[in-house]
Coordinates of C-alpha atoms in Angstrom, one line a residue:
M1413 CA 0.1 0.1 0.0
E1414 CA 0.9 3.6 -0.5
T1415 CA 0.3 6.1 2.1
T1416 CA -0.5 9.4 1.1
P1417 CA 0.2 12.3 3.8
N1418 CA -2.5 14.8 4.9
A1419 CA -0.8 17.9 3.6
S1420 CA -3.5 20.2 4.9
N1421 CA -3.4 19.2 8.6
K1422 CA -0.3 19.2 10.6
D1423 CA -1.6 16.6 12.9
P1424 CA -4.2 14.3 11.1
L1425 CA -5.8 11.9 13.3
L1426 CA -6.3 9.5 10.4
T1427 CA -4.0 8.3 7.4
I1428 CA -6.0 7.7 4.0
V1429 CA -4.5 4.9 2.2
I1430 CA -5.4 4.1 -1.4
S1431 CA -4.7 0.6 -2.6
E1432 CA -2.3 0.3 -5.7
S1433 CA -5.3 -0.9 -8.0
G1434 CA -7.1 2.0 -6.7
S1435 CA -10.1 -0.4 -5.7
E1436 CA -9.9 0.7 -1.9
A1437 CA -9.4 3.6 0.4
I1438 CA -8.6 2.9 3.8
A1439 CA -8.9 5.2 7.0
V1440 CA -5.8 4.1 9.3
P1441 CA -5.4 5.5 12.7
T1442 CA -2.5 7.8 13.6
P1443 CA -0.7 7.9 17.1
Q1444 CA -2.2 11.2 17.5
L1445 CA -5.6 9.5 17.3
R1446 CA -4.8 7.3 20.3
Q1447 CA -3.5 10.1 22.5
S1448 CA -6.4 12.4 21.3
S1449 CA -9.6 12.8 23.4
A1450 CA -11.3 15.3 20.4
A1451 CA -14.2 13.7 18.6
L1452 CA -13.8 12.8 14.7
T1453 CA -16.0 14.8 12.5
K1454 CA -17.5 13.7 9.1
T1455 CA -16.2 17.2 7.6
A1456 CA -12.6 16.1 8.7
V1457 CA -12.8 12.6 7.4
E1458 CA -13.9 14.1 4.0
S1459 CA -11.2 16.6 4.0
W1460 CA -8.5 14.1 4.8
A1461 CA -10.0 11.9 2.0
K1462 CA -10.1 14.6 -0.3
A1463 CA -6.4 15.5 0.4
A1464 CA -5.5 11.8 0.0
G1465 CA -6.8 11.9 -3.6
V1466 CA -10.3 10.2 -3.2
R1467 CA -12.5 11.3 -5.9
I1468 CA -15.6 9.3 -5.3
P1469 CA -18.3 9.5 -2.6
L1470 CA -17.1 7.7 0.8
D1471 CA -19.4 5.0 2.2
A1472 CA -21.6 6.4 4.5
D1473 CA -21.8 3.5 6.8
A1474 CA -18.0 3.4 7.2
V1475 CA -17.8 7.1 8.1
A1476 CA -20.6 6.7 10.6
Q1477 CA -18.7 3.8 12.2
I1478 CA -15.5 6.0 12.4
L1479 CA -17.4 8.9 14.1
T1480 CA -18.7 6.6 16.7
I1481 CA -15.9 4.2 17.5
Q1482 CA -13.6 4.9 20.7
P1483 CA -10.2 6.0 19.6
N1484 CA -8.5 3.4 21.8
K1485 CA -10.8 0.7 20.0
Y1486 CA -10.2 2.0 16.6
P1487 CA -8.8 -1.2 14.6
D1488 CA -5.1 -1.0 13.5
E1489 CA -5.7 -2.3 10.1
G1490 CA -8.1 0.7 9.5
I1491 CA -11.6 0.9 8.1
V1492 CA -12.3 1.0 4.4
I1493 CA -14.2 4.1 3.6
A1494 CA -14.5 3.8 -0.2
R1495 CA -14.6 1.1 -2.8
A1496 CA -14.2 1.6 -6.4
I1497 CA -17.2 1.9 -8.7
Q1498 CA -17.4 -1.3 -10.8
P1499 CA -18.2 -0.9 -14.6
R1500 CA -21.7 -2.6 -15.8
P1501 CA -21.1 -4.8 -18.7
A1502 CA -23.2 -4.5 -21.8
R1503 CA -26.2 -6.8 -22.1
A1504 CA -27.8 -8.5 -25.0
A1505 CA -31.4 -8.7 -25.8
S1506 CA -32.5 -11.5 -23.7
L1507 CA -36.0 -13.6 -23.2
E1508 CA -36.9 -14.5 -19.8
W1509 CA -39.1 -17.4 -19.5
K1510 CA -41.7 -17.9 -16.8
G1511 CA -42.6 -21.6 -17.4
D1512 CA -42.0 -24.6 -19.6
P1513 CA -41.9 -23.4 -23.3
T1514 CA -42.5 -27.1 -24.4
L1515 CA -46.1 -26.8 -23.1
P1516 CA -48.8 -24.6 -24.3
V1517 CA -49.7 -21.1 -23.5
F1518 CA -53.2 -19.8 -23.6
P1519 CA -54.5 -16.3 -24.6
G1520 CA -54.0 -13.7 -21.7
D1521 CA -51.1 -15.6 -20.2
V1522 CA -48.0 -13.5 -19.3
F1523 CA -45.5 -15.9 -20.1
G1524 CA -42.1 -14.0 -20.0
H1525 CA -40.3 -10.8 -20.2
L1526 CA -38.5 -9.6 -23.4
L1527 CA -35.5 -7.6 -22.3
P1528 CA -33.9 -5.1 -24.7
P1529 CA -30.2 -4.7 -25.0
E1530 CA -28.5 -2.4 -22.5
E1531 CA -25.2 -0.4 -23.3
G1532 CA -22.3 -1.1 -20.4
A1533 CA -21.7 1.9 -18.1
K1534 CA -18.2 3.0 -16.9
G1535 CA -16.7 2.6 -13.6
S1536 CA -14.2 4.5 -11.5
T1537 CA -11.3 3.8 -9.1
V1538 CA -11.5 5.6 -5.9
D1539 CA -9.0 8.1 -6.9
G1540 CA -11.1 9.0 -10.2
K1541 CA -9.6 7.0 -12.9
I1542 CA -12.4 5.6 -15.5
I1543 CA -12.6 1.7 -15.7
E1544 CA -13.9 0.7 -19.1
P1545 CA -16.8 -1.8 -19.1
I1546 CA -16.1 -5.4 -20.3
Q1547 CA -17.2 -5.5 -24.0
M1548 CA -19.9 -8.3 -24.5
P1549 CA -19.7 -10.4 -27.8
P1550 CA -22.6 -9.4 -30.1
E1551 CA -25.9 -11.4 -30.0
A1552 CA -28.8 -11.4 -32.3
E1553 CA -31.6 -9.1 -31.2
V1554 CA -34.9 -10.9 -30.0
K1555 CA -37.8 -9.9 -32.3
L1556 CA -41.5 -10.4 -32.6
G1557 CA -42.5 -12.5 -35.9
A1558 CA -45.0 -11.3 -38.1
D1559 CA -48.4 -12.6 -36.8
S1560 CA -46.6 -13.7 -33.8
G1561 CA -49.5 -14.4 -31.5
I1562 CA -48.0 -12.0 -28.8
N1563 CA -48.3 -8.6 -27.1
F1564 CA -45.2 -6.7 -25.8
D1565 CA -45.7 -4.1 -23.0
E1566 CA -42.8 -1.5 -23.7
N1567 CA -43.1 -0.4 -20.1
T1568 CA -43.0 -3.6 -18.3
H1569 CA -41.3 -5.5 -20.9
E1570 CA -43.9 -8.2 -20.4
I1571 CA -44.7 -10.7 -23.4
T1572 CA -48.4 -11.9 -23.3
A1573 CA -49.9 -14.7 -25.6
T1574 CA -52.9 -13.6 -27.9
R1575 CA -53.6 -17.2 -29.0
Y1576 CA -53.3 -20.8 -27.9
G1577 CA -50.0 -22.5 -28.8
I1578 CA -46.4 -23.2 -28.3
A1579 CA -44.1 -20.2 -27.8
R1580 CA -41.0 -20.6 -29.9
L1581 CA -37.6 -18.6 -30.1
D1582 CA -36.3 -19.6 -33.5
Q1583 CA -33.0 -17.7 -34.9
G1584 CA -33.9 -14.5 -32.6
V1585 CA -37.6 -14.4 -33.9
L1586 CA -40.2 -14.9 -31.0
S1587 CA -43.7 -16.3 -32.0
I1588 CA -46.5 -18.7 -31.0
T1589 CA -46.9 -21.5 -33.1
P1590 CA -50.8 -22.2 -33.0
L1591 CA -52.2 -25.3 -31.8
L1592 CA -55.6 -24.5 -33.5
S1593 CA -56.2 -25.2 -37.3
V1594 CA -59.2 -24.3 -39.5
S1595 CA -60.2 -26.5 -42.3
G1596 CA -60.1 -25.2 -45.9
D1597 CA -63.9 -24.9 -46.2
G1598 CA -64.2 -23.4 -42.4
L1599 CA -66.3 -26.2 -41.2
Q1600 CA -63.9 -27.7 -38.7
I1601 CA -61.4 -26.5 -36.3
L1602 CA -59.0 -29.1 -35.2
G1603 CA -56.4 -28.7 -32.2
T1604 CA -53.7 -30.4 -30.0
V1605 CA -54.5 -30.8 -26.4
H1606 CA -51.7 -31.0 -23.7
P1607 CA -52.1 -32.5 -20.4
K1608 CA -50.6 -29.4 -18.8
D1609 CA -50.1 -25.7 -19.7
Y1610 CA -47.0 -23.6 -19.8
F1611 CA -47.0 -23.1 -16.0
G1612 CA -47.3 -26.7 -15.2
D1613 CA -51.1 -26.4 -14.3
P1614 CA -53.7 -29.2 -15.6
T1615 CA -55.3 -28.1 -18.7
T1616 CA -59.1 -27.6 -18.3
I1617 CA -62.1 -27.4 -20.6
G1618 CA -62.3 -23.7 -19.6
H1619 CA -58.8 -23.1 -20.8
L1620 CA -59.9 -24.6 -24.3
R1621 CA -63.1 -22.9 -24.4
N1622 CA -61.6 -19.4 -23.6
A1623 CA -59.1 -20.1 -26.4
L1624 CA -61.6 -21.1 -29.1
R1625 CA -63.8 -18.0 -28.0
L1626 CA -60.9 -15.6 -28.5
A1627 CA -60.2 -17.3 -31.8
K1628 CA -63.8 -16.0 -32.7
V1629 CA -65.2 -19.7 -32.8
K1630 CA -69.1 -18.9 -32.6
V1631 CA -70.5 -22.4 -32.9
D1632 CA -70.6 -25.0 -30.2
L1633 CA -67.8 -26.9 -28.9
K1634 CA -67.3 -30.6 -29.1
I1635 CA -67.5 -30.9 -25.4
D1636 CA -67.2 -34.7 -25.1
A1637 CA -64.5 -34.9 -27.8
L1638 CA -62.5 -32.4 -25.6
K1639 CA -63.2 -34.2 -22.5
E1640 CA -61.8 -37.5 -23.9
A1641 CA -58.8 -36.0 -25.5
L1642 CA -58.2 -34.3 -21.9
A1643 CA -58.6 -37.6 -20.2
Q1644 CA -56.2 -39.6 -22.7
A1645 CA -53.6 -36.7 -22.5
R1646 CA -53.7 -36.9 -18.7
K1647 CA -53.4 -40.8 -18.7
S1648 CA -50.5 -41.0 -21.2
G1649 CA -48.7 -37.8 -20.5
A1650 CA -48.6 -37.0 -24.3
P1651 CA -50.4 -34.4 -26.4
Q1652 CA -53.5 -35.5 -28.3
E1653 CA -53.4 -34.2 -32.0
N1654 CA -56.1 -33.5 -34.7
I1655 CA -59.0 -33.5 -32.0
L1656 CA -62.5 -32.0 -33.4
M1657 CA -63.0 -29.0 -31.3
A1658 CA -65.8 -27.4 -33.2
E1659 CA -67.6 -27.9 -36.2
G1660 CA -69.9 -25.8 -38.3
R1661 CA -72.8 -27.0 -40.6
S1662 CA -72.3 -27.9 -44.1
P1663 CA -74.5 -26.2 -46.7
V1664 CA -77.1 -28.6 -48.4
D1665 CA -77.5 -27.9 -52.1
G1666 CA -81.1 -28.2 -53.2
A1667 CA -81.8 -31.1 -55.4
D1668 CA -82.3 -30.6 -59.1
G1669 CA -85.5 -31.1 -60.7
Y1670 CA -85.9 -34.4 -62.8
F1671 CA -88.3 -36.0 -65.2
Q1672 CA -90.2 -38.8 -63.5
P1673 CA -91.3 -41.2 -66.1
A1674 CA -94.7 -43.2 -66.0
F1675 CA -93.3 -45.8 -68.3
K1676 CA -90.6 -48.5 -67.2
G1677 CA -88.1 -47.8 -69.6
L1678 CA -84.9 -50.0 -69.9
S1679 CA -84.1 -52.3 -67.0
S1680 CA -81.3 -54.8 -66.3
G1681 CA -83.6 -57.6 -67.2
A1682 CA -86.1 -59.8 -65.9
V1683 CA -85.2 -61.6 -62.4
L1684 CA -85.7 -65.1 -62.3
Q1685 CA -86.7 -67.2 -59.4
D1686 CA -83.0 -68.4 -58.8
G1687 CA -81.9 -64.9 -58.8
R1688 CA -80.4 -65.0 -62.2
I1689 CA -81.4 -62.2 -64.7
N1690 CA -83.0 -63.0 -68.3
F1691 CA -81.2 -60.5 -70.4
M1692 CA -83.5 -61.1 -73.1
E1693 CA -86.6 -59.5 -71.1
R1694 CA -85.5 -56.2 -70.6
G1695 CA -88.6 -54.2 -71.7
A1696 CA -86.4 -52.1 -74.1
A1697 CA -88.9 -51.0 -76.6
E1698 CA -91.9 -49.8 -74.8
S1699 CA -95.1 -48.9 -76.8
V1700 CA -97.6 -46.3 -75.8
Q1701 CA -101.0 -45.3 -77.0
E1702 CA -102.2 -41.8 -78.0
G1703 CA -103.1 -39.7 -74.9
Q1704 CA -101.2 -42.1 -72.4
V1705 CA -99.3 -40.0 -69.6
L1706 CA -95.6 -40.3 -70.4
G1707 CA -94.5 -38.7 -66.9
R1708 CA -94.0 -35.4 -65.0
I1709 CA -91.5 -33.0 -64.1
V1710 CA -90.5 -32.9 -60.4
P1711 CA -89.5 -29.4 -59.5
P1712 CA -86.3 -28.5 -57.8
S1713 CA -85.8 -28.0 -54.1
R1714 CA -84.1 -25.0 -52.3
G1715 CA -80.7 -25.2 -50.8
K1716 CA -80.2 -25.0 -47.0
P1717 CA -77.4 -22.6 -46.0
G1718 CA -74.6 -23.7 -43.7
V1719 CA -72.5 -21.9 -41.2
N1720 CA -68.8 -22.2 -40.6
V1721 CA -67.0 -22.2 -37.4
F1722 CA -66.8 -18.3 -37.0
G1723 CA -70.6 -18.0 -37.3
E1724 CA -70.5 -17.0 -41.0
E1725 CA -73.4 -18.2 -43.5
L1726 CA -72.3 -20.6 -46.0
M1727 CA -74.5 -20.2 -49.2
A1728 CA -76.1 -23.3 -50.5
R1729 CA -77.1 -23.7 -54.3
D1730 CA -80.7 -24.1 -55.1
G1731 CA -81.7 -27.0 -57.3
Q1732 CA -81.9 -26.2 -60.8
P1733 CA -85.0 -26.8 -62.7
F1734 CA -85.2 -29.6 -65.3
K1735 CA -85.5 -28.7 -68.7
L1736 CA -87.1 -31.4 -70.8
S1737 CA -86.8 -31.2 -74.7
I1738 CA -90.0 -32.5 -76.3
G1739 CA -89.5 -34.3 -79.5
E1740 CA -92.0 -35.8 -81.8
G1741 CA -95.3 -37.6 -80.6
V1742 CA -95.1 -35.6 -77.2
R1743 CA -97.0 -32.5 -75.9
A1744 CA -97.2 -30.7 -72.6
A1745 CA -100.5 -30.9 -70.3
E1746 CA -102.2 -27.7 -69.0
D1747 CA -100.1 -27.9 -65.8
G1748 CA -96.7 -27.5 -67.9
Q1749 CA -95.4 -30.4 -65.7
T1750 CA -97.2 -33.5 -67.2
Y1751 CA -96.4 -34.9 -70.6
L1752 CA -98.5 -37.0 -72.9
A1753 CA -98.2 -38.8 -76.2
T1754 CA -99.9 -37.6 -79.0
T1755 CA -99.5 -40.5 -81.1
A1756 CA -99.0 -44.5 -80.7
G1757 CA -95.5 -45.6 -81.1
V1758 CA -92.3 -46.4 -79.1
V1759 CA -91.1 -44.1 -76.1
V1760 CA -87.5 -42.7 -76.7
Y1761 CA -86.2 -41.0 -73.7
S1762 CA -82.6 -40.1 -73.8
Q1763 CA -80.3 -37.0 -72.7
A1764 CA -83.6 -35.2 -71.6
K1765 CA -85.4 -35.5 -74.6
L1766 CA -88.6 -37.2 -74.7
S1767 CA -90.1 -38.6 -78.1
V1768 CA -92.7 -41.2 -79.3
T1769 CA -91.6 -42.5 -82.5
D1770 CA -92.2 -45.0 -85.2
L1771 CA -90.7 -48.5 -84.9
Y1772 CA -89.0 -49.7 -88.1
T1773 CA -88.4 -53.6 -87.9
V1774 CA -86.4 -55.9 -89.8
D1775 CA -87.2 -59.4 -89.1
K1776 CA -83.9 -61.3 -90.1
D1777 CA -80.2 -60.4 -90.3
L1778 CA -79.0 -57.1 -91.6
D1779 CA -76.8 -58.4 -94.4
Y1780 CA -76.6 -57.8 -98.1
S1781 CA -80.2 -58.7 -98.7
V1782 CA -81.1 -55.5 -96.5
G1783 CA -78.1 -53.2 -96.9
N1784 CA -77.2 -50.3 -94.8
L1785 CA -80.3 -48.8 -92.9
R1786 CA -80.6 -45.1 -92.3
I1787 CA -83.9 -43.7 -91.3
D1788 CA -84.8 -40.0 -90.6
K1789 CA -87.7 -40.9 -88.4
G1790 CA -88.2 -43.3 -85.3
S1791 CA -86.4 -46.1 -84.1
V1792 CA -85.0 -49.2 -85.6
Q1793 CA -85.5 -52.8 -84.5
V1794 CA -83.4 -55.8 -86.1
S1795 CA -84.4 -59.1 -84.9
G1796 CA -81.2 -61.1 -86.1
N1797 CA -77.6 -60.0 -86.2
V1798 CA -75.9 -56.9 -87.7
L1799 CA -72.9 -58.2 -89.8
E1800 CA -69.5 -56.9 -90.3
G1801 CA -69.4 -53.7 -92.5
F1802 CA -72.9 -52.9 -92.5
S1803 CA -74.4 -49.6 -90.8
V1804 CA -77.6 -48.8 -88.9
A1805 CA -78.5 -45.1 -88.0
A1806 CA -81.7 -43.7 -86.5
P1807 CA -82.8 -40.6 -84.6
G1808 CA -84.5 -42.7 -82.1
S1809 CA -83.1 -45.9 -80.5
V1810 CA -81.6 -49.0 -82.1
F1811 CA -82.7 -52.7 -81.0
I1812 CA -80.6 -55.5 -82.0
G1813 CA -82.0 -58.9 -81.3
Q1814 CA -78.7 -61.1 -81.4
V1815 CA -75.1 -60.0 -82.3
V1816 CA -73.5 -56.8 -83.8
E1817 CA -70.4 -58.1 -85.8
G1818 CA -68.0 -55.3 -86.6
A1819 CA -70.9 -52.9 -87.8
N1820 CA -71.4 -49.2 -87.2
I1821 CA -74.4 -48.3 -85.0
S1822 CA -75.4 -44.9 -84.3
A1823 CA -78.5 -43.9 -82.4
G1824 CA -80.2 -40.7 -81.3
G1825 CA -81.4 -42.7 -78.3
D1826 CA -80.4 -46.1 -76.8
V1827 CA -78.5 -49.0 -78.6
V1828 CA -79.8 -52.5 -77.1
V1829 CA -78.2 -55.4 -78.1
R1830 CA -79.7 -58.6 -76.5
G1831 CA -76.8 -60.7 -77.7
G1832 CA -73.3 -59.0 -77.7
L1833 CA -70.8 -57.1 -79.5
A1834 CA -68.1 -59.3 -81.4
M1835 CA -66.6 -56.2 -83.2
G1836 CA -63.0 -57.6 -84.0
K1837 CA -61.6 -53.9 -83.4
K1838 CA -63.8 -52.8 -86.4
G1839 CA -67.0 -50.4 -86.6
L1840 CA -68.3 -48.3 -83.9
I1841 CA -71.2 -48.3 -81.6
K1842 CA -72.4 -44.7 -80.9
A1843 CA -75.7 -43.5 -78.7
S1844 CA -76.7 -40.2 -77.7
G1845 CA -78.5 -42.5 -75.0
S1846 CA -77.1 -45.5 -73.3
I1847 CA -75.6 -48.6 -74.6
F1848 CA -76.6 -52.2 -73.3
A1849 CA -75.4 -55.6 -74.2
K1850 CA -74.6 -59.1 -72.9
F1851 CA -70.9 -58.9 -73.9
A1852 CA -68.4 -56.6 -75.8
L1853 CA -65.3 -58.0 -77.3
H1854 CA -62.6 -55.7 -79.1
A1855 CA -65.3 -53.0 -79.3
T1856 CA -65.3 -49.2 -79.6
L1857 CA -68.2 -47.6 -77.8
V1858 CA -69.2 -43.7 -77.4
S1859 CA -72.2 -43.2 -75.2
D1860 CA -73.7 -39.9 -73.9
G1861 CA -75.2 -41.9 -71.4
D1862 CA -74.6 -45.2 -69.5
V1863 CA -73.0 -48.4 -70.7
D1864 CA -74.4 -51.6 -69.1
I1865 CA -72.4 -54.5 -70.4
G1866 CA -72.2 -58.1 -68.8
V1867 CA -68.4 -58.9 -69.8
I1868 CA -66.1 -56.3 -71.4
T1869 CA -63.0 -57.8 -73.1
D1870 CA -60.2 -55.4 -74.7
C1871 CA -62.7 -52.5 -75.5
D1872 CA -62.3 -48.8 -75.8
I1873 CA -65.1 -47.1 -74.0
T1874 CA -66.3 -43.7 -73.5
A1875 CA -69.1 -42.8 -71.6
E1876 CA -70.4 -39.7 -70.2
G1877 CA -72.6 -41.6 -67.8
K1878 CA -71.6 -44.7 -65.7
V1879 CA -70.1 -48.0 -67.0
T1880 CA -71.6 -51.1 -65.2
C1881 CA -70.4 -54.6 -65.6
L1882 CA -72.3 -56.7 -63.0
R1883 CA -74.0 -59.3 -65.1
D1884 CA -72.5 -62.8 -65.8
K1885 CA -68.9 -62.8 -65.0
G1886 CA -69.0 -59.1 -64.7
A1887 CA -65.4 -58.7 -65.7
I1888 CA -63.5 -55.8 -67.4
V1889 CA -60.5 -57.2 -68.9
G1890 CA -57.9 -55.1 -71.0
G1891 CA -58.8 -51.8 -73.0
I1892 CA -59.3 -48.4 -71.8
I1893 CA -62.8 -47.3 -70.0
R1894 CA -63.7 -43.5 -69.7
S1895 CA -66.4 -42.5 -67.6
S1896 CA -67.6 -39.3 -66.1
K1897 CA -69.9 -40.9 -63.4
G1898 CA -67.9 -43.9 -62.4
V1899 CA -67.3 -47.5 -63.2
E1900 CA -68.7 -50.8 -61.1
A1901 CA -67.8 -54.2 -62.2
K1902 CA -67.4 -57.6 -60.3
E1903 CA -63.7 -58.0 -61.5
I1904 CA -61.4 -55.7 -63.1
G1905 CA -58.2 -56.9 -65.0
S1906 CA -57.1 -60.4 -64.5
E1907 CA -54.7 -62.6 -62.7
L1908 CA -52.5 -62.7 -65.7
G1909 CA -51.9 -59.0 -65.2
V1910 CA -53.6 -57.8 -68.6
A1911 CA -53.2 -53.9 -68.9
T1912 CA -56.6 -52.2 -68.3
H1913 CA -56.8 -48.6 -67.7
I1914 CA -59.8 -46.8 -66.1
V1915 CA -60.3 -43.0 -66.4
L1916 CA -62.6 -41.6 -64.2
G1917 CA -64.4 -38.3 -63.9
M1918 CA -63.1 -37.0 -67.4
Q1919 CA -64.3 -33.5 -68.1
V1920 CA -65.6 -33.9 -71.5
K1921 CA -67.0 -30.3 -72.0
Q1922 CA -64.1 -28.0 -73.1
R1923 CA -64.6 -24.1 -71.5
E1924 CA -62.0 -22.5 -73.7
E1925 CA -64.6 -21.7 -76.4
L1926 CA -67.1 -20.5 -73.9
L1927 CA -64.5 -18.3 -72.0
A1928 CA -63.3 -16.7 -75.3
E1929 CA -67.2 -16.2 -76.3
R1930 CA -67.7 -14.4 -72.8
K1931 CA -64.6 -12.2 -73.3
S1932 CA -65.8 -11.0 -76.8
L1933 CA -69.4 -10.4 -75.7
K1934 CA -68.0 -8.4 -72.8
E1935 CA -66.0 -6.3 -75.0
Q1936 CA -68.8 -5.7 -77.6
I1937 CA -70.8 -4.6 -74.7
V1938 CA -68.5 -2.2 -73.3
K1939 CA -67.9 -0.7 -76.7
I1940 CA -71.6 -0.2 -77.3
S1941 CA -72.1 1.2 -73.9
N1942 CA -69.4 3.8 -74.3
A1943 CA -71.0 4.8 -77.5
L1944 CA -74.4 5.3 -76.1
G1945 CA -73.5 6.7 -72.8
S1946 CA -75.3 6.4 -69.4
G1947 CA -78.9 6.2 -68.8
S1948 CA -82.0 4.2 -69.6
P1949 CA -82.8 3.4 -73.3
K1950 CA -85.7 5.6 -72.9
D1951 CA -83.4 8.6 -71.9
I1952 CA -80.8 7.7 -74.5
L1953 CA -83.6 7.9 -77.2
K1954 CA -84.6 10.9 -75.8
R1955 CA -81.5 13.1 -76.1
T1956 CA -80.5 11.6 -79.6
P1957 CA -81.2 14.0 -82.6
E1958 CA -84.2 12.7 -84.5
S1959 CA -82.2 11.8 -87.5
K1960 CA -79.9 9.3 -85.5
R1961 CA -82.5 7.7 -83.5
Q1962 CA -83.2 4.7 -85.7
A1963 CA -79.5 3.8 -85.7
V1964 CA -79.2 4.3 -81.8
A1965 CA -82.3 2.1 -81.5
E1966 CA -80.6 -0.4 -83.4
L1967 CA -77.5 -0.2 -81.1
I1968 CA -79.6 -0.5 -78.0
R1969 CA -81.5 -3.7 -79.3
A1970 CA -78.1 -4.9 -80.2
L1971 CA -76.8 -4.2 -76.4
I1972 CA -79.8 -6.1 -75.0
R1973 CA -79.2 -9.2 -77.3
L1974 CA -75.4 -9.3 -76.1
S1975 CA -76.3 -8.9 -72.6
E1976 CA -78.9 -11.9 -72.8
N1977 CA -76.2 -13.9 -74.8
L1978 CA -73.6 -13.2 -71.9
D1979 CA -76.1 -14.3 -69.2
E1980 CA -76.4 -17.3 -71.3
V1981 CA -72.9 -18.1 -71.6
N1982 CA -72.2 -17.3 -67.9
R1983 CA -74.7 -19.9 -67.1
K1984 CA -73.3 -22.3 -69.3
I1985 CA -69.7 -21.7 -67.7
Q1986 CA -71.4 -22.2 -64.1
D1987 CA -73.0 -25.5 -65.4
D1988 CA -69.6 -26.7 -66.8
Q1989 CA -67.6 -25.7 -63.4
L1990 CA -70.5 -27.9 -61.5
L1991 CA -69.9 -30.8 -63.9
A1992 CA -66.2 -30.5 -63.4
R1993 CA -66.6 -30.7 -59.5
K1994 CA -69.1 -33.7 -59.9
A1995 CA -66.6 -35.4 -62.3
L1996 CA -64.1 -35.9 -59.2
Q1997 CA -66.7 -37.6 -57.3
A1998 CA -66.9 -40.6 -59.8
T1999 CA -65.6 -43.6 -58.4
L2000 CA -64.4 -47.3 -59.4
K2001 CA -66.1 -50.1 -57.4
A2002 CA -65.0 -53.8 -57.6
Q2003 CA -67.4 -56.2 -55.7
K2004 CA -64.6 -58.9 -55.9
A2005 CA -61.1 -57.7 -56.9
I2006 CA -58.9 -55.6 -59.0
Y2007 CA -56.0 -57.0 -60.2
P2008 CA -52.2 -56.0 -61.1
G2009 CA -51.9 -54.5 -64.3
V2010 CA -54.9 -52.2 -63.8
S2011 CA -54.2 -48.3 -63.7
I2012 CA -56.7 -45.8 -62.5
T2013 CA -56.7 -42.1 -63.4
I2014 CA -58.7 -39.6 -61.4
G2015 CA -58.4 -35.6 -61.5
G2016 CA -55.3 -35.8 -63.3
L2017 CA -53.5 -38.3 -61.0
T2018 CA -52.8 -42.1 -62.0
S2019 CA -52.3 -44.9 -59.6
H2020 CA -51.1 -48.3 -60.9
V2021 CA -52.3 -51.5 -58.9
K2022 CA -49.3 -53.7 -58.0
E2023 CA -51.2 -56.4 -55.9
T2024 CA -54.5 -57.6 -56.0
I2025 CA -57.2 -55.4 -54.2
K2026 CA -60.2 -57.4 -52.9
S2027 CA -63.6 -55.8 -52.9
A2028 CA -62.7 -52.1 -52.7
K2029 CA -63.8 -48.6 -54.0
I2030 CA -61.2 -46.3 -55.3
F2031 CA -61.9 -42.6 -55.4
Y2032 CA -60.3 -39.1 -55.5
D2033 CA -59.8 -37.7 -51.8
Q2034 CA -60.1 -34.0 -52.6
Q2035 CA -58.9 -33.0 -49.2
A2036 CA -55.7 -35.1 -49.6
G2037 CA -55.4 -34.5 -53.4
R2038 CA -54.6 -37.8 -54.0
I2039 CA -56.3 -41.2 -54.9
A2040 CA -57.6 -43.3 -52.0
I2041 CA -58.6 -46.8 -51.6
D2042 CA -61.6 -48.0 -49.2
Q2043 CA -61.4 -51.9 -49.1
G2044 CA -64.3 -53.8 -48.0
S2045 CA -66.9 -51.1 -49.2

């Protein structure tokens, strides 16, 4: 130690000693203090300290001790009257947790403090020398992420959760990962349930109810499901995921109107006592008499709106009225819903068109003795075979009593073959209605309706409706089957791995032409509207000079026609979009098996069957965006 003499006082009672490092100043007693009876004063002590070079405030407690101690009891080693002021190191931004960050916070939980960075403060030795603070290594600043789910109080530095989730600090960004998720359609809210919360307290129904309320969920909670999930979480000690916490109400679209026939129409055949079907008795060509009721139109029903989990109404589509096209031999009754035959003949109902037509009959094979048969009116019935290379065409239906062998058949209604189609990869069967046959071998079929055939072998089939293969063996083996509404058979493919391709939900209609037409109509409407100006047609004509009124009137009429055409195009586009959505609902059903070698295309995706699938339904899972299999259905 170095002793600094008291130059201002000839007989100081205390000697002030400053350590070499400047960390302490010590008041040491002098011999004079031992001999003096005079009391020490605060002013004297401060004066001696100042004279010794002390430049910081003295320790008040130490000075008070000096003033009260007896001189003969003053410690020889002295009393520390000042200590150096230590520098305060710089502090990086930091997060102070108040609980377990692996467990969830709930809205309103104050779960920690977010302390901002703080600069260091300089210190001082007792003799006034500056002590620089220790420099801290730079650290990333803690920030709140976008949509963090956190409120930050700048005064108290408290961080408060505004949603239910897990608080995470990732690369300096603090946020709450939500434990609630809403389905894309807004009808369901799913969540994860933990046995305890961030503070270690048991999770309760009240916790979850409040979290959902603050998430603006307006529908009733699935209390039973939440209770069960909580019980399971507490029992296992593990979180329960994807729990359905609340559910809205799906909108229910109204049913479309439809035509309810009063005649039997086509059937799968007569059912025999042993359960087999007599394909020969289909009732295909049904005769009616003049004045006979053919059926009535059932009106559409209104849709029922739904509500999502936030209480918002989800609109439902009202059913569309059925539009029946009336052909020859049919009239509407006074009620506008019931339809009657105006002549005797054969009922033809296909693609929403109802007719009563004549029936042209050939009581033998269609061969060289008959020749190609094309009629402009009615339906055709051939009791025998239609031989290879010959053609039959009718605006109504075509009924064949035996087999079609590589011929061309074209019908404005149905094609019904009581035998089969042995086509040898020749000819074409085309129907605006449906196609029925006992079997089809190496055949090409195009149907605007359904296709119902007992056994299909190596065929190329395109159907706007459903393809059904359930009679006899009920097998589809080889070829390609395209269907807008689905395929159902007993077996698809074969154990030998024959390549068989099923295409479901094809969108036959093309929207490009409709979209181009809508664009053109809009451009024409804008052009004419700009030329006419604003106002009603009456006002426009009123302000038009008489010499130009006729030309302006023509423009107004053109504008009205264009607007009507635009409404019709928009309706067609909406109908097409509805068809596209319905197309994804087409399914492939196999009552017995689907064998390796079969490939299924739905919604632009293709799945290849590698192993035999027993009794299954294959469909497009719209939520998952993939082809799915439901076995045993």
